[in-house]
Amino acid sequence: MEPVATFCGNCNCGCPQLFVAETAPAERGIVINDDFAQQARMSAGQVGSLVEDAEAASRTSLLRVK
């Protein structure tokens, strides 16, 4: 698996990581390992949708603060 990102990285506690599993089927090609040694596997489209939802929620939260 090819590492893409580490979320946190400021400790040695097994921070969550994002990988691309190039040999996996497309619907399971993106892998997120959490800090409890669990995995979530999904497609690139699912990750894109997750990011879009998170960005929209962030914008909505910012609008409520004003």
Short mmCIF file of N, CA and C in Angstrom, two decimals:
data_model
loop_
_atom_site.label_atom_id
_atom_site.label_comp_id
_atom_site.label_asym_id
_atom_site.label_seq_id
_atom_site.Cartn_x
_atom_site.Cartn_y
_atom_site.Cartn_z
N MET A 1 0.84 -1.18 0.00
CA MET A 1 0.00 0.00 0.00
C MET A 1 0.88 1.23 0.00
N GLU A 2 0.45 2.22 -0.72
CA GLU A 2 1.17 3.50 -0.83
C GLU A 2 0.60 4.49 0.17
N PRO A 3 1.41 4.97 1.13
CA PRO A 3 0.89 5.95 2.10
C PRO A 3 0.60 7.29 1.43
N VAL A 4 -0.50 7.91 1.84
CA VAL A 4 -0.91 9.20 1.29
C VAL A 4 -0.85 10.30 2.35
N ALA A 5 -1.37 9.99 3.55
CA ALA A 5 -1.43 11.01 4.60
C ALA A 5 -1.45 10.35 5.97
N THR A 6 -0.90 11.08 6.94
CA THR A 6 -0.99 10.69 8.35
C THR A 6 -1.72 11.80 9.07
N PHE A 7 -2.74 11.43 9.82
CA PHE A 7 -3.56 12.42 10.52
C PHE A 7 -3.09 12.50 11.97
N CYS A 8 -2.42 13.52 12.29
CA CYS A 8 -1.81 13.81 13.58
C CYS A 8 -0.31 13.82 13.36
N GLY A 9 0.35 12.70 13.53
CA GLY A 9 1.78 12.63 13.28
C GLY A 9 2.63 13.34 14.31
N ASN A 10 2.02 13.88 15.36
CA ASN A 10 2.76 14.60 16.39
C ASN A 10 3.12 13.72 17.59
N CYS A 11 2.90 12.43 17.44
CA CYS A 11 3.16 11.52 18.55
C CYS A 11 3.60 10.18 17.98
N ASN A 12 3.84 9.25 18.83
CA ASN A 12 4.19 7.90 18.40
C ASN A 12 3.12 6.94 18.91
N CYS A 13 1.85 7.32 18.69
CA CYS A 13 0.73 6.56 19.26
C CYS A 13 -0.05 5.77 18.21
N GLY A 14 0.47 5.68 17.00
CA GLY A 14 -0.27 4.96 15.97
C GLY A 14 -1.35 5.80 15.34
N CYS A 15 -1.00 6.97 14.89
CA CYS A 15 -1.96 7.91 14.30
C CYS A 15 -2.68 7.31 13.10
N PRO A 16 -3.94 7.71 12.84
CA PRO A 16 -4.66 7.24 11.66
C PRO A 16 -3.89 7.60 10.38
N GLN A 17 -3.97 6.70 9.40
CA GLN A 17 -3.28 6.91 8.14
C GLN A 17 -4.19 6.58 6.96
N LEU A 18 -3.93 7.25 5.84
CA LEU A 18 -4.65 7.03 4.59
C LEU A 18 -3.69 6.41 3.59
N PHE A 19 -4.12 5.33 2.93
CA PHE A 19 -3.30 4.62 1.95
C PHE A 19 -4.08 4.40 0.67
N VAL A 20 -3.34 4.18 -0.42
CA VAL A 20 -3.92 3.69 -1.66
C VAL A 20 -3.39 2.28 -1.85
N ALA A 21 -4.31 1.33 -1.98
CA ALA A 21 -3.95 -0.06 -2.21
C ALA A 21 -4.10 -0.32 -3.71
N GLU A 22 -3.01 -0.14 -4.43
CA GLU A 22 -3.07 -0.18 -5.89
C GLU A 22 -3.47 -1.54 -6.45
N THR A 23 -3.22 -2.62 -5.73
CA THR A 23 -3.56 -3.95 -6.23
C THR A 23 -4.95 -4.40 -5.80
N ALA A 24 -5.63 -3.61 -4.98
CA ALA A 24 -6.98 -3.95 -4.52
C ALA A 24 -8.00 -3.59 -5.59
N PRO A 25 -9.18 -4.21 -5.55
CA PRO A 25 -10.26 -3.80 -6.46
C PRO A 25 -10.60 -2.33 -6.23
N ALA A 26 -11.04 -1.65 -7.27
CA ALA A 26 -11.30 -0.20 -7.20
C ALA A 26 -12.24 0.18 -6.07
N GLU A 27 -13.22 -0.66 -5.77
CA GLU A 27 -14.18 -0.32 -4.71
C GLU A 27 -13.59 -0.46 -3.30
N ARG A 28 -12.36 -0.98 -3.21
CA ARG A 28 -11.69 -1.13 -1.91
C ARG A 28 -10.27 -0.58 -1.96
N GLY A 29 -9.99 0.31 -2.89
CA GLY A 29 -8.64 0.78 -3.13
C GLY A 29 -8.11 1.85 -2.19
N ILE A 30 -9.00 2.49 -1.45
CA ILE A 30 -8.58 3.50 -0.48
C ILE A 30 -8.72 2.87 0.91
N VAL A 31 -7.66 2.96 1.70
CA VAL A 31 -7.65 2.31 3.01
C VAL A 31 -7.34 3.36 4.07
N ILE A 32 -8.15 3.38 5.11
CA ILE A 32 -7.89 4.23 6.27
C ILE A 32 -7.66 3.31 7.46
N ASN A 33 -6.48 3.40 8.04
CA ASN A 33 -6.16 2.67 9.27
C ASN A 33 -6.33 3.64 10.43
N ASP A 34 -7.07 3.21 11.45
CA ASP A 34 -7.21 4.08 12.62
C ASP A 34 -6.17 3.74 13.67
N ASP A 35 -6.18 4.47 14.76
CA ASP A 35 -5.18 4.28 15.79
C ASP A 35 -5.49 3.11 16.72
N PHE A 36 -6.52 2.31 16.38
CA PHE A 36 -6.84 1.10 17.12
C PHE A 36 -6.64 -0.14 16.26
N ALA A 37 -5.86 0.01 15.17
CA ALA A 37 -5.52 -1.08 14.24
C ALA A 37 -6.73 -1.61 13.46
N GLN A 38 -7.75 -0.79 13.28
CA GLN A 38 -8.90 -1.16 12.46
C GLN A 38 -8.76 -0.51 11.09
N GLN A 39 -9.44 -1.06 10.09
CA GLN A 39 -9.37 -0.52 8.74
C GLN A 39 -10.75 -0.23 8.19
N ALA A 40 -10.80 0.80 7.36
CA ALA A 40 -11.97 1.07 6.52
C ALA A 40 -11.45 1.09 5.09
N ARG A 41 -12.11 0.35 4.21
CA ARG A 41 -11.73 0.32 2.80
C ARG A 41 -12.89 0.85 1.98
N MET A 42 -12.59 1.70 1.02
CA MET A 42 -13.63 2.30 0.19
C MET A 42 -13.08 2.69 -1.17
N SER A 43 -13.96 3.11 -2.03
CA SER A 43 -13.55 3.56 -3.37
C SER A 43 -13.13 5.03 -3.30
N ALA A 44 -12.44 5.46 -4.34
CA ALA A 44 -12.04 6.88 -4.43
C ALA A 44 -13.27 7.77 -4.47
N GLY A 45 -14.34 7.33 -5.11
CA GLY A 45 -15.58 8.10 -5.17
C GLY A 45 -16.20 8.28 -3.79
N GLN A 46 -16.16 7.22 -2.98
CA GLN A 46 -16.69 7.32 -1.62
C GLN A 46 -15.88 8.30 -0.78
N VAL A 47 -14.56 8.27 -0.92
CA VAL A 47 -13.71 9.21 -0.19
C VAL A 47 -14.02 10.64 -0.64
N GLY A 48 -14.18 10.84 -1.95
CA GLY A 48 -14.51 12.17 -2.47
C GLY A 48 -15.81 12.69 -1.89
N SER A 49 -16.81 11.82 -1.79
CA SER A 49 -18.10 12.19 -1.21
C SER A 49 -17.95 12.53 0.27
N LEU A 50 -17.16 11.76 0.97
CA LEU A 50 -16.90 12.02 2.39
C LEU A 50 -16.24 13.38 2.59
N VAL A 51 -15.26 13.70 1.75
CA VAL A 51 -14.57 14.99 1.83
C VAL A 51 -15.54 16.13 1.52
N GLU A 52 -16.36 15.97 0.48
CA GLU A 52 -17.34 17.00 0.13
C GLU A 52 -18.30 17.25 1.29
N ASP A 53 -18.79 16.17 1.92
CA ASP A 53 -19.70 16.32 3.05
C ASP A 53 -19.03 17.03 4.22
N ALA A 54 -17.77 16.69 4.48
CA ALA A 54 -17.04 17.33 5.58
C ALA A 54 -16.81 18.81 5.29
N GLU A 55 -16.48 19.13 4.03
CA GLU A 55 -16.28 20.54 3.67
C GLU A 55 -17.57 21.32 3.80
N ALA A 56 -18.68 20.73 3.37
CA ALA A 56 -19.98 21.41 3.46
C ALA A 56 -20.36 21.63 4.92
N ALA A 57 -20.12 20.64 5.76
CA ALA A 57 -20.42 20.78 7.18
C ALA A 57 -19.56 21.87 7.80
N SER A 58 -18.32 21.95 7.38
CA SER A 58 -17.42 22.97 7.91
C SER A 58 -17.91 24.36 7.52
N ARG A 59 -18.30 24.52 6.27
CA ARG A 59 -18.81 25.82 5.82
C ARG A 59 -20.08 26.17 6.57
N THR A 60 -20.97 25.21 6.76
CA THR A 60 -22.21 25.46 7.49
C THR A 60 -21.92 25.87 8.92
N SER A 61 -20.96 25.20 9.54
CA SER A 61 -20.59 25.55 10.92
C SER A 61 -20.04 26.96 10.98
N LEU A 62 -19.25 27.34 10.00
CA LEU A 62 -18.68 28.69 9.98
C LEU A 62 -19.78 29.74 9.82
N LEU A 63 -20.79 29.44 9.03
CA LEU A 63 -21.89 30.38 8.84
C LEU A 63 -22.69 30.58 10.13
N ARG A 64 -22.82 29.51 10.91
CA ARG A 64 -23.56 29.62 12.17
C ARG A 64 -22.82 30.46 13.20
N VAL A 65 -21.49 30.46 13.14
CA VAL A 65 -20.69 31.20 14.11
C VAL A 65 -20.86 32.69 13.92
N LYS A 66 -21.02 33.14 12.69
CA LYS A 66 -21.11 34.58 12.40
C LYS A 66 -22.29 35.19 12.96
#
